[in-house]
CSV table of C-alpha atoms in Angstrom, one decimal:
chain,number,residue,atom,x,y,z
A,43,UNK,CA,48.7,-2.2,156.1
A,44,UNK,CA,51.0,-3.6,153.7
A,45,UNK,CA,53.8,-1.3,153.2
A,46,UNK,CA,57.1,-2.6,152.9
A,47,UNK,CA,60.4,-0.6,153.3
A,48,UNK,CA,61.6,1.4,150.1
A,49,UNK,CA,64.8,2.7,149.2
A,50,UNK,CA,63.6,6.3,148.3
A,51,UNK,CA,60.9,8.0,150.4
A,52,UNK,CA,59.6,11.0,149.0
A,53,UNK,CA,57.4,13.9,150.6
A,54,UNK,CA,54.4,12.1,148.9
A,55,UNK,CA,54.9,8.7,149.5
A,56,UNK,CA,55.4,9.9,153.1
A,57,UNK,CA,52.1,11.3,153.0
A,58,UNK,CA,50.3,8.8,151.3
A,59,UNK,CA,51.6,6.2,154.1
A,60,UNK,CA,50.5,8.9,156.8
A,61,UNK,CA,46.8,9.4,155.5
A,62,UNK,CA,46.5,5.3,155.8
A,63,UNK,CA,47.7,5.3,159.4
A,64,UNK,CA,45.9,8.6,160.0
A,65,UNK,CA,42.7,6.9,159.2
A,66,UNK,CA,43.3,3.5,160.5
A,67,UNK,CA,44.3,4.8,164.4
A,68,UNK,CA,42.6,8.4,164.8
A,69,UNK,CA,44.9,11.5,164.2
A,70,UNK,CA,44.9,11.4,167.9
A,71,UNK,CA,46.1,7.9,168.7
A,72,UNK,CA,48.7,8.1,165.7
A,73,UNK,CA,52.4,8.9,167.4
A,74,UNK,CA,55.4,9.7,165.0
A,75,UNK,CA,56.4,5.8,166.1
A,76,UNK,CA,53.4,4.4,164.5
A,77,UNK,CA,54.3,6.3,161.4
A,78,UNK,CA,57.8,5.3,161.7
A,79,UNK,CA,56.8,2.0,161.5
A,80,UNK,CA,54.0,2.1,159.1
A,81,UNK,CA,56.2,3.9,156.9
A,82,UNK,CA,59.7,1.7,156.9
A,83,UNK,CA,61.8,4.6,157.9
A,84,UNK,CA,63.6,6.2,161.0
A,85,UNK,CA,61.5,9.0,163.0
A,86,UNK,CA,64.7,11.7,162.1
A,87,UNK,CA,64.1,10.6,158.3
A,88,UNK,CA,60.3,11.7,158.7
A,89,UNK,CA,61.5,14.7,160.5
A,90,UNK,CA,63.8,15.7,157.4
A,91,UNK,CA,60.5,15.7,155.6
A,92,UNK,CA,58.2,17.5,158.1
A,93,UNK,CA,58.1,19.1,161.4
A,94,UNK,CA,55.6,16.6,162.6
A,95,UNK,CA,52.3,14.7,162.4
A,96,UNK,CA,50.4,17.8,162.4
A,97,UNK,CA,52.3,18.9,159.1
A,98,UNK,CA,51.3,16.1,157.5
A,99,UNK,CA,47.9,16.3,158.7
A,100,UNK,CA,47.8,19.8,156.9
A,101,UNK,CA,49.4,18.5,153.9
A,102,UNK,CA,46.8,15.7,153.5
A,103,UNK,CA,43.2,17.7,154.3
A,104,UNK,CA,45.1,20.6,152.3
A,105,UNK,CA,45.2,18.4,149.2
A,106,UNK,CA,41.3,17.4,149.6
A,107,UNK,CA,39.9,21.0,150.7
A,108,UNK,CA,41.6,22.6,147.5
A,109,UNK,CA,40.5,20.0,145.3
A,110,UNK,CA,37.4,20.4,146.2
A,111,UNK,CA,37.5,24.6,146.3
A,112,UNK,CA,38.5,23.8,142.5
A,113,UNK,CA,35.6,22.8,141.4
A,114,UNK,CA,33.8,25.9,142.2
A,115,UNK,CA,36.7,27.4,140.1
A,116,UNK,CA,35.6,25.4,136.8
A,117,UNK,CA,33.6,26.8,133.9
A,118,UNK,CA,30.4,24.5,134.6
A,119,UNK,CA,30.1,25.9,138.2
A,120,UNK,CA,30.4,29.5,137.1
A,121,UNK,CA,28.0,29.7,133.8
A,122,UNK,CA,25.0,28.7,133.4
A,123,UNK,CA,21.6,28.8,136.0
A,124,UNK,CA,22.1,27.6,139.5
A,125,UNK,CA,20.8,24.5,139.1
A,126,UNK,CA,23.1,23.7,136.5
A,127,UNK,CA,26.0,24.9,138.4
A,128,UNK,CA,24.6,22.8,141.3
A,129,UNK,CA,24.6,19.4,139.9
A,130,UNK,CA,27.9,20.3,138.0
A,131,UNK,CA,29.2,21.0,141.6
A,132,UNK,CA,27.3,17.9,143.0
A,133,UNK,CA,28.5,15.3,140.4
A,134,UNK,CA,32.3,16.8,140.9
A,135,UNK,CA,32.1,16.5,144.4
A,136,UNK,CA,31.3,12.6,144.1
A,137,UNK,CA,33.9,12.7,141.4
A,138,UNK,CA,36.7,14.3,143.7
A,139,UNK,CA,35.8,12.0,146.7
A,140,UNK,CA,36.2,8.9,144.6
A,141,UNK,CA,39.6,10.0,143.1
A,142,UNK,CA,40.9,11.8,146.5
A,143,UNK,CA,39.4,9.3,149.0
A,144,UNK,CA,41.8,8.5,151.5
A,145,UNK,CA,42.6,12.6,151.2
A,146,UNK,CA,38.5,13.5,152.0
A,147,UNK,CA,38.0,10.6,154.0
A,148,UNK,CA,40.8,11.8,156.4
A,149,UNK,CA,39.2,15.4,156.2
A,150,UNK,CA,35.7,14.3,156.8
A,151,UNK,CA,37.6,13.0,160.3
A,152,UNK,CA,38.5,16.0,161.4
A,153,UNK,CA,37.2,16.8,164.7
A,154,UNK,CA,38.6,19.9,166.0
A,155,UNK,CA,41.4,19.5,168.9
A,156,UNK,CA,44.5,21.1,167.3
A,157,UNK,CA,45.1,24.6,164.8
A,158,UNK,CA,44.7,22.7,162.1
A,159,UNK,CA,41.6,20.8,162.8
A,160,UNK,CA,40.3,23.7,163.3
A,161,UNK,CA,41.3,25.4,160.2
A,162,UNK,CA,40.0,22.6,158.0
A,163,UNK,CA,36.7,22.5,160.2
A,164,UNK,CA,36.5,26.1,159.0
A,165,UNK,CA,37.2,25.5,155.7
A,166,UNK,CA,35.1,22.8,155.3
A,167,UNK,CA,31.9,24.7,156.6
A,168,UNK,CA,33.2,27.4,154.0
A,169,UNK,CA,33.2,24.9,151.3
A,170,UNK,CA,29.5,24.0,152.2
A,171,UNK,CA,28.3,27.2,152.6
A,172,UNK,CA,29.5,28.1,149.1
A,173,UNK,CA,27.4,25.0,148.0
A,174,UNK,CA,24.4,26.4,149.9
A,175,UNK,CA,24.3,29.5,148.6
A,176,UNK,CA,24.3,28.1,145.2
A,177,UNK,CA,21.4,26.0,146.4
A,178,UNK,CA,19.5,29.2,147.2
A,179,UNK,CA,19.9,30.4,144.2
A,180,UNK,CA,18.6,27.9,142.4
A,181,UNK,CA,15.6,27.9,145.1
A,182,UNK,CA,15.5,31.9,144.0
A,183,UNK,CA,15.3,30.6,139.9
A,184,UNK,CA,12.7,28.7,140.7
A,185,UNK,CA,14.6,25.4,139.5
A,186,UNK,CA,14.5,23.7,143.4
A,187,UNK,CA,12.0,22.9,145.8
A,188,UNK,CA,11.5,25.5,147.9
A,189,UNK,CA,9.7,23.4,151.2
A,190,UNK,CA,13.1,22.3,152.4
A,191,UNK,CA,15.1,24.8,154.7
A,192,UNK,CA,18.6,25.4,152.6
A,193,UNK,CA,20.9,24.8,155.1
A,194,UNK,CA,19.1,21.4,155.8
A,195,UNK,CA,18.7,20.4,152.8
A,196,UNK,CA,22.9,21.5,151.8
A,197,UNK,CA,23.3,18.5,155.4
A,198,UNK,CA,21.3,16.0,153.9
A,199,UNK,CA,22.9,16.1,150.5
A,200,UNK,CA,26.3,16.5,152.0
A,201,UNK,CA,25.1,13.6,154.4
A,202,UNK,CA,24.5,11.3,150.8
A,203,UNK,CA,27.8,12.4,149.0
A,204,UNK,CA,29.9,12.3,152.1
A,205,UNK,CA,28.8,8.9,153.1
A,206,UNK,CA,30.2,7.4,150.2
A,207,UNK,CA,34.0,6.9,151.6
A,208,UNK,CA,32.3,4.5,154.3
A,209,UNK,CA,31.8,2.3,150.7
A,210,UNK,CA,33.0,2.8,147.8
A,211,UNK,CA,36.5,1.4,147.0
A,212,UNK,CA,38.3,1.9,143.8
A,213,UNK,CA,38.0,-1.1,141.3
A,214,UNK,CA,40.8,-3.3,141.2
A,215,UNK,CA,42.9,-4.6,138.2
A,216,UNK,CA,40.3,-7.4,138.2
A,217,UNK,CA,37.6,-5.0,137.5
A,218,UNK,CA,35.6,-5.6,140.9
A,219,UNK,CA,34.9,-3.8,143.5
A,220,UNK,CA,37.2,-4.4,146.4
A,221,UNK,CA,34.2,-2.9,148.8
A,222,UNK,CA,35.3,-4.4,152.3
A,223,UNK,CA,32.4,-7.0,153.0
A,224,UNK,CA,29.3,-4.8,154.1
A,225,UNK,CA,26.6,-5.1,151.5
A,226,UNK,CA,28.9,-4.9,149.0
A,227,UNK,CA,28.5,-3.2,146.1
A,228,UNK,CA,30.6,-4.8,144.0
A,229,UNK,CA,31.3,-3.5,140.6
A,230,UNK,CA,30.1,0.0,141.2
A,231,UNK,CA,31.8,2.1,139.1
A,232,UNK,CA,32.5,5.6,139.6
A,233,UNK,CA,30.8,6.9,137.1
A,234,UNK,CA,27.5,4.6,138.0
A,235,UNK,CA,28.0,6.3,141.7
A,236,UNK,CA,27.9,10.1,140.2
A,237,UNK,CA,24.9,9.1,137.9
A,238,UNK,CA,23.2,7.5,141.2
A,239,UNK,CA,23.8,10.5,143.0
A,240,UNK,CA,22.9,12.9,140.5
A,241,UNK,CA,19.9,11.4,140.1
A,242,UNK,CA,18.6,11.0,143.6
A,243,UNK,CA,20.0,14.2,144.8
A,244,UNK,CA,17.7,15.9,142.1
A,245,UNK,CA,15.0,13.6,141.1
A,246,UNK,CA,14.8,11.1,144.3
A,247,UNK,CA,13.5,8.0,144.1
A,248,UNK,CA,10.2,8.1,142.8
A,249,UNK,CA,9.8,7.4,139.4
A,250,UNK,CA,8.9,10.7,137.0
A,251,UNK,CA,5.5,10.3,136.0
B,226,UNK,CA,30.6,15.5,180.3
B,227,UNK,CA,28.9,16.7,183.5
B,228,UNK,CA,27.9,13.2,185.3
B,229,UNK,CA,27.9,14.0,188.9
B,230,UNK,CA,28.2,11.3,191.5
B,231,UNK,CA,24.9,10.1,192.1
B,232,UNK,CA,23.4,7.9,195.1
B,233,UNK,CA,21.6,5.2,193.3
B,234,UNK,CA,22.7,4.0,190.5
B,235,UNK,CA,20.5,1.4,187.9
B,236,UNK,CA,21.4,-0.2,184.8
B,237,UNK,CA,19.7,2.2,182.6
B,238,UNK,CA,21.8,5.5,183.4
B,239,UNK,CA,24.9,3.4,183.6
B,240,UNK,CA,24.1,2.5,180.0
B,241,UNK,CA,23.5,5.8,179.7
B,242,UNK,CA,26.9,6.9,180.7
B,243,UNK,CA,28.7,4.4,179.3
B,244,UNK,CA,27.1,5.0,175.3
B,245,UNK,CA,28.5,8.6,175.7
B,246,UNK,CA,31.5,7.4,176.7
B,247,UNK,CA,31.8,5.1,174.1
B,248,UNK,CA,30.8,7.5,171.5
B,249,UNK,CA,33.3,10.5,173.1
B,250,UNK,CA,36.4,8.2,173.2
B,251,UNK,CA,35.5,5.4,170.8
B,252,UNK,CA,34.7,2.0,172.1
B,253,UNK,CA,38.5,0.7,171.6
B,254,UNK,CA,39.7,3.3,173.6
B,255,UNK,CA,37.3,3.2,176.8
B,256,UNK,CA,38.8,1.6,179.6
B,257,UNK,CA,36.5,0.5,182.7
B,258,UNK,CA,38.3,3.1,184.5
B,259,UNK,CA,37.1,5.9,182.4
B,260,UNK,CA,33.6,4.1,182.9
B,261,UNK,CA,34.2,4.3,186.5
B,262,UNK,CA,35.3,7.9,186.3
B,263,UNK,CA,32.5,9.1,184.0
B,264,UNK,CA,29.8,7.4,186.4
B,265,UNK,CA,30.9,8.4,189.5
B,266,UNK,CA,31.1,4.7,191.1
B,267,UNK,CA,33.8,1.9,191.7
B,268,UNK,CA,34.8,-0.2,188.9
B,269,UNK,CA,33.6,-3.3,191.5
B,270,UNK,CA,30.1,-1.4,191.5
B,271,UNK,CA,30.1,-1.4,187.7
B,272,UNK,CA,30.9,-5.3,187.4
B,273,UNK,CA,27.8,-5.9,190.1
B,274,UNK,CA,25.7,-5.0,186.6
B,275,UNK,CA,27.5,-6.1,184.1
B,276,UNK,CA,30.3,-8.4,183.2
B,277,UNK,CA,32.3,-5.8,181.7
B,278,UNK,CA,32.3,-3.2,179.1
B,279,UNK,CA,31.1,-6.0,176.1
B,280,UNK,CA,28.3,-6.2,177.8
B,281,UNK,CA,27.9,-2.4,177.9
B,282,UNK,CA,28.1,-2.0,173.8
B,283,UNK,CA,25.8,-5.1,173.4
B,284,UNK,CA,23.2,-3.6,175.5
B,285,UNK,CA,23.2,0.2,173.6
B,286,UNK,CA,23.1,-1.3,170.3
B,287,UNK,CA,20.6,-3.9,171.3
B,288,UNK,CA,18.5,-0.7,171.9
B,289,UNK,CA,19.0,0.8,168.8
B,290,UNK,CA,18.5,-2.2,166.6
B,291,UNK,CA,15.4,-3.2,168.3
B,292,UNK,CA,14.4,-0.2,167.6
B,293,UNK,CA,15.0,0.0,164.0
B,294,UNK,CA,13.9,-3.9,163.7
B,295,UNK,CA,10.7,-3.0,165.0
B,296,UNK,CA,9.7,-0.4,162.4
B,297,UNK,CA,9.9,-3.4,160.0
B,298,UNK,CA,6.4,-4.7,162.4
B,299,UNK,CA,4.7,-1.8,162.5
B,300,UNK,CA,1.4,-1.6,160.7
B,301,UNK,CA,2.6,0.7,158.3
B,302,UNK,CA,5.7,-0.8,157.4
B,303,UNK,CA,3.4,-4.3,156.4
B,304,UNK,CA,0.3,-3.0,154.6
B,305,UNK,CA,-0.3,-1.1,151.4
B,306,UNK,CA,2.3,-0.8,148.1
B,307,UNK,CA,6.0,-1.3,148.5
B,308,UNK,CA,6.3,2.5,148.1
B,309,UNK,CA,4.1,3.3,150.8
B,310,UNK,CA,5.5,0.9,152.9
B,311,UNK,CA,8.7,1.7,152.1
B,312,UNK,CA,7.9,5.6,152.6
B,313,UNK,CA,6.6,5.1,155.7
B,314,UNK,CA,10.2,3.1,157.2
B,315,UNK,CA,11.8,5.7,155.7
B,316,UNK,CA,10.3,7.8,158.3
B,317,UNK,CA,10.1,6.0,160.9
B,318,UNK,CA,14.1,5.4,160.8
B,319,UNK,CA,14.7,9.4,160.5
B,320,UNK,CA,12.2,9.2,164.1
B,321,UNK,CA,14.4,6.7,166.1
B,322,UNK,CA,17.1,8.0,164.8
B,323,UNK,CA,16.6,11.3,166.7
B,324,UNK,CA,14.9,9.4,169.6
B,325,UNK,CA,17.5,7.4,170.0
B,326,UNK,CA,20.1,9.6,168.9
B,327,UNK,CA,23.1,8.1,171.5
B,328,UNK,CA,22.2,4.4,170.6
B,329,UNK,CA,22.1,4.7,167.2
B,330,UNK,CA,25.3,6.8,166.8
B,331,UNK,CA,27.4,4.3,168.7
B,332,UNK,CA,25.3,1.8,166.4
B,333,UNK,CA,26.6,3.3,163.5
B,334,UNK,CA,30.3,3.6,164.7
B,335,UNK,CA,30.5,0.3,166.0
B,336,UNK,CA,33.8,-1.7,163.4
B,337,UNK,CA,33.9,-5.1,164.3
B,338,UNK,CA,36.7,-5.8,166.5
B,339,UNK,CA,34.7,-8.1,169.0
B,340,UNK,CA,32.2,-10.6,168.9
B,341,UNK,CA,29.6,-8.0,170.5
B,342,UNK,CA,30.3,-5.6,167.2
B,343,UNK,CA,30.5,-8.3,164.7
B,344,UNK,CA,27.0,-9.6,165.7
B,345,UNK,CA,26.2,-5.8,165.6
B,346,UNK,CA,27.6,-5.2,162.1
B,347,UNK,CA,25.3,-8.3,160.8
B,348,UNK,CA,22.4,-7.1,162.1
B,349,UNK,CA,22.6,-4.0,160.8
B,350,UNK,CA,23.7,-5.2,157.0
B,351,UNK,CA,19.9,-7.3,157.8
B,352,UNK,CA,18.2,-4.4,158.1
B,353,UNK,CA,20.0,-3.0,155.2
B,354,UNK,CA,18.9,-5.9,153.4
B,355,UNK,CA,15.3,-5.6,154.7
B,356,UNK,CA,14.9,-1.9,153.5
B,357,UNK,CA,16.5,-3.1,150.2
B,358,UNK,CA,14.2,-5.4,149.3
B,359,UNK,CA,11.3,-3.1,149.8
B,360,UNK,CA,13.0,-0.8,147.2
B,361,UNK,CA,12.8,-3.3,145.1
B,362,UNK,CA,9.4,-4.6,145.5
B,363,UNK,CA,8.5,-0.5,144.6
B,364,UNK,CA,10.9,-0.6,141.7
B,365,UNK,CA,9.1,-3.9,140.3
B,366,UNK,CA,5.4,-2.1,141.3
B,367,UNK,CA,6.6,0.9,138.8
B,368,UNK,CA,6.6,3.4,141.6
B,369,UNK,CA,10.3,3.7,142.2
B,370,UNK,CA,13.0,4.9,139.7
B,371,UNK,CA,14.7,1.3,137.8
B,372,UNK,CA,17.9,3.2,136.8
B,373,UNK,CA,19.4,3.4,139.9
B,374,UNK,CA,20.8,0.0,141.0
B,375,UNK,CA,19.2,-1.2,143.9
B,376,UNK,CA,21.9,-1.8,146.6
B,377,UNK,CA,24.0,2.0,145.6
B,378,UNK,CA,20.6,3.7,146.1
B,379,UNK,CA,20.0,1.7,149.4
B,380,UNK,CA,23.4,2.6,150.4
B,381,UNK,CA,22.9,6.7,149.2
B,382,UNK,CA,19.8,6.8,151.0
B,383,UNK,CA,21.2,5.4,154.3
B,384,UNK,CA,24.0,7.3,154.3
B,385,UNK,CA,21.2,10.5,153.8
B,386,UNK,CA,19.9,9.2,157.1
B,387,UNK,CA,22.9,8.1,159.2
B,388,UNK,CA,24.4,11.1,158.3
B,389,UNK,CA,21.5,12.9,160.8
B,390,UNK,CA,23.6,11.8,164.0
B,391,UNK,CA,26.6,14.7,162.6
B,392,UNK,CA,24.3,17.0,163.5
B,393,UNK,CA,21.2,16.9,165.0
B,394,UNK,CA,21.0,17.8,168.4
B,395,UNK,CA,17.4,18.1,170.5
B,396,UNK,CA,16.0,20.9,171.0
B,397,UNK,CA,16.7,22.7,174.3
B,398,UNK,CA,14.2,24.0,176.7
B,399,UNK,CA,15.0,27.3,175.3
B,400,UNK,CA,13.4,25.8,172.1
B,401,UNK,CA,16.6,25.9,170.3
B,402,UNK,CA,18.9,23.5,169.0
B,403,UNK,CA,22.0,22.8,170.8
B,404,UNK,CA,23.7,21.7,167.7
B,405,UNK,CA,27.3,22.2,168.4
B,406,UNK,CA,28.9,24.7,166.2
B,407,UNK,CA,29.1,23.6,162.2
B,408,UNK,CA,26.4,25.6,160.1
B,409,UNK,CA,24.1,25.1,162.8
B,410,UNK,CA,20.9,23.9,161.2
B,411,UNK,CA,19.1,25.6,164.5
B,412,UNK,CA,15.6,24.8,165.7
B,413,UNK,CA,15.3,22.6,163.2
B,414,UNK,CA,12.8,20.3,164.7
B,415,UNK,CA,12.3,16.3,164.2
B,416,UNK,CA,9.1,17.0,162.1
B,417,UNK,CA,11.7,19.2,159.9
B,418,UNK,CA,13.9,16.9,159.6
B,419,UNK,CA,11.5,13.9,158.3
B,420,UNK,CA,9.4,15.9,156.1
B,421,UNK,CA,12.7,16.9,154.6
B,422,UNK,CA,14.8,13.6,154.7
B,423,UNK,CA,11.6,12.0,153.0
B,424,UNK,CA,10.7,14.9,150.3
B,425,UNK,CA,14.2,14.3,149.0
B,426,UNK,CA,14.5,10.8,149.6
B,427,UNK,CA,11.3,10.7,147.0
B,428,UNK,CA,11.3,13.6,145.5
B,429,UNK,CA,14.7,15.0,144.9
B,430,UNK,CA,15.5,18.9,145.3
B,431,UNK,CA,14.6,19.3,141.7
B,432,UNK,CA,10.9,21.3,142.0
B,433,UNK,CA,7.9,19.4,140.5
B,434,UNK,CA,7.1,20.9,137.2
């Protein structure tokens, strides 16, 4: 972490710094000291801003969950057949990941101990369950395989698009990657990663004949 | 956990112990007392098997990787085209994955603090590497997709896979999954799973017209 002390600290900045330190430590192991440190400014200043760490816990996963409730929300994933709607859904959920990721990677974190875990454990299995049924719909049109169980085949996908935040990191001013070492892939834009996923969640790897 | 003091005590279930441990409060945060605790036996008893809790990781995700390195041997994995081949580890790594569900969970958590994960982190961006190149060997046969970059469809089809270890949970002697809350993809069964994992993999969800 590289965050220096600032003059002004707004409620967003406070979050933003919160998310990092969230994701670096655990929400568990994270005490309003670390984020006092982390974020340059006294514990009472934090507490002008927010009640506590489990405020801002809400604050961040509530920023991911309704971005992602959104796009079920937009035109493309309301007209149209279900498949349609599906892979708009799928390509804007890679979409919102990349431009949200601290926010979803922090939510995909969750575990469950406190109210709010909970609640965005809950959510989240809302979310996919929206996504399923629109899956089974599409199974009903005719437009998806129908030899993979729904709710198995809503994991696996989910299990592609989520694992992304393990990855991809935003391209830097220098128009690389900065991927943190792994097998780097460098240079992956984000729309080359909806297109990759797009195409495998629908058409897989094998080549159309 | 529900690890009763036990009489007798061998490497193997200490391992045992010691992976869910690991897994439950991260590797970081395990002491040698909470080792101690969780199996039932003196810290001293412990260090009669093992120098200490590196020694611990190294030996679960030894187990995995073997594991997965030894798909790459298998007849299977060595004869016939790079699709087949390639098909066939696809497989193979959705089987140990579930057979080894423990191992390779902690495998996939492991960050890199130490030595012991460092060395695991390599091995595992080898295998990576290995699985890669038989995507491309298919890609250059004709029998895999060419416009999906290599490496990002590697990493989308791992994180497909790894992502198995959220949820999966053997089936109980009732016959049932025991998957713990979340949409609970019950009785789903390994053959389920890898006839799944691999018709998307290959196919996609789209239905063959």
């Amino acid at each position: 972490m590289t965050t220096a002390k600032r003059d002004t600290y707004t409620p967003e900045t406070l979050l933003s710094v919160a998310v990092q330190v969230f994701i670096e430590r655990g929400y568990d192991g994270t005490s309003m000291e670390h984020l006092s440190k982390a974020a340059g400014i006294s514990k009472s200043s934090i507490y002008h801003h927010v009640t506590g760490k489990e405020e801002l816990l809400r604050r961040a996963v509530s920023r991911a969950l309704d971005e992602l409730f959104g796009i079920l929300d937009e035109e493309h994933a309301r007209v149209g057949t279900a498949a349609e709607r599906l892979e708009y859904v799928v390509r804007r959920m890679v979409e919102v990941l990349m431009a949200e990721l601290p926010y979803v990677t922090l939510l995909l974190r969750v575990r469950g101990n406190t109210g709010t875990e909970r609640w965005a454990l809950e959510r989240r299995r809302e979310f996919d369950h929206r996504v399923a049924a629109l899956l089974k719909d599409a199974a009903a049109e005719g437009d998806v395989r129908a030899d993979v169980e729904v709710r198995l085949a809503t994991r696996l996908v989910f299990g592609m698009i989520n694992s992304i935040v393990e990855w991809y990191r935003p391209e830097g001013p220098d128009g690389r990657s900065d991927a943190s070492g792994a097998s780097g892939v460098s240079g992956a834009g984000e729309r080359e990663v909806v297109d990759a996923v797009a195409r495998l969640v629908f058409g897989g790897l094998r080549k159309a004949s």
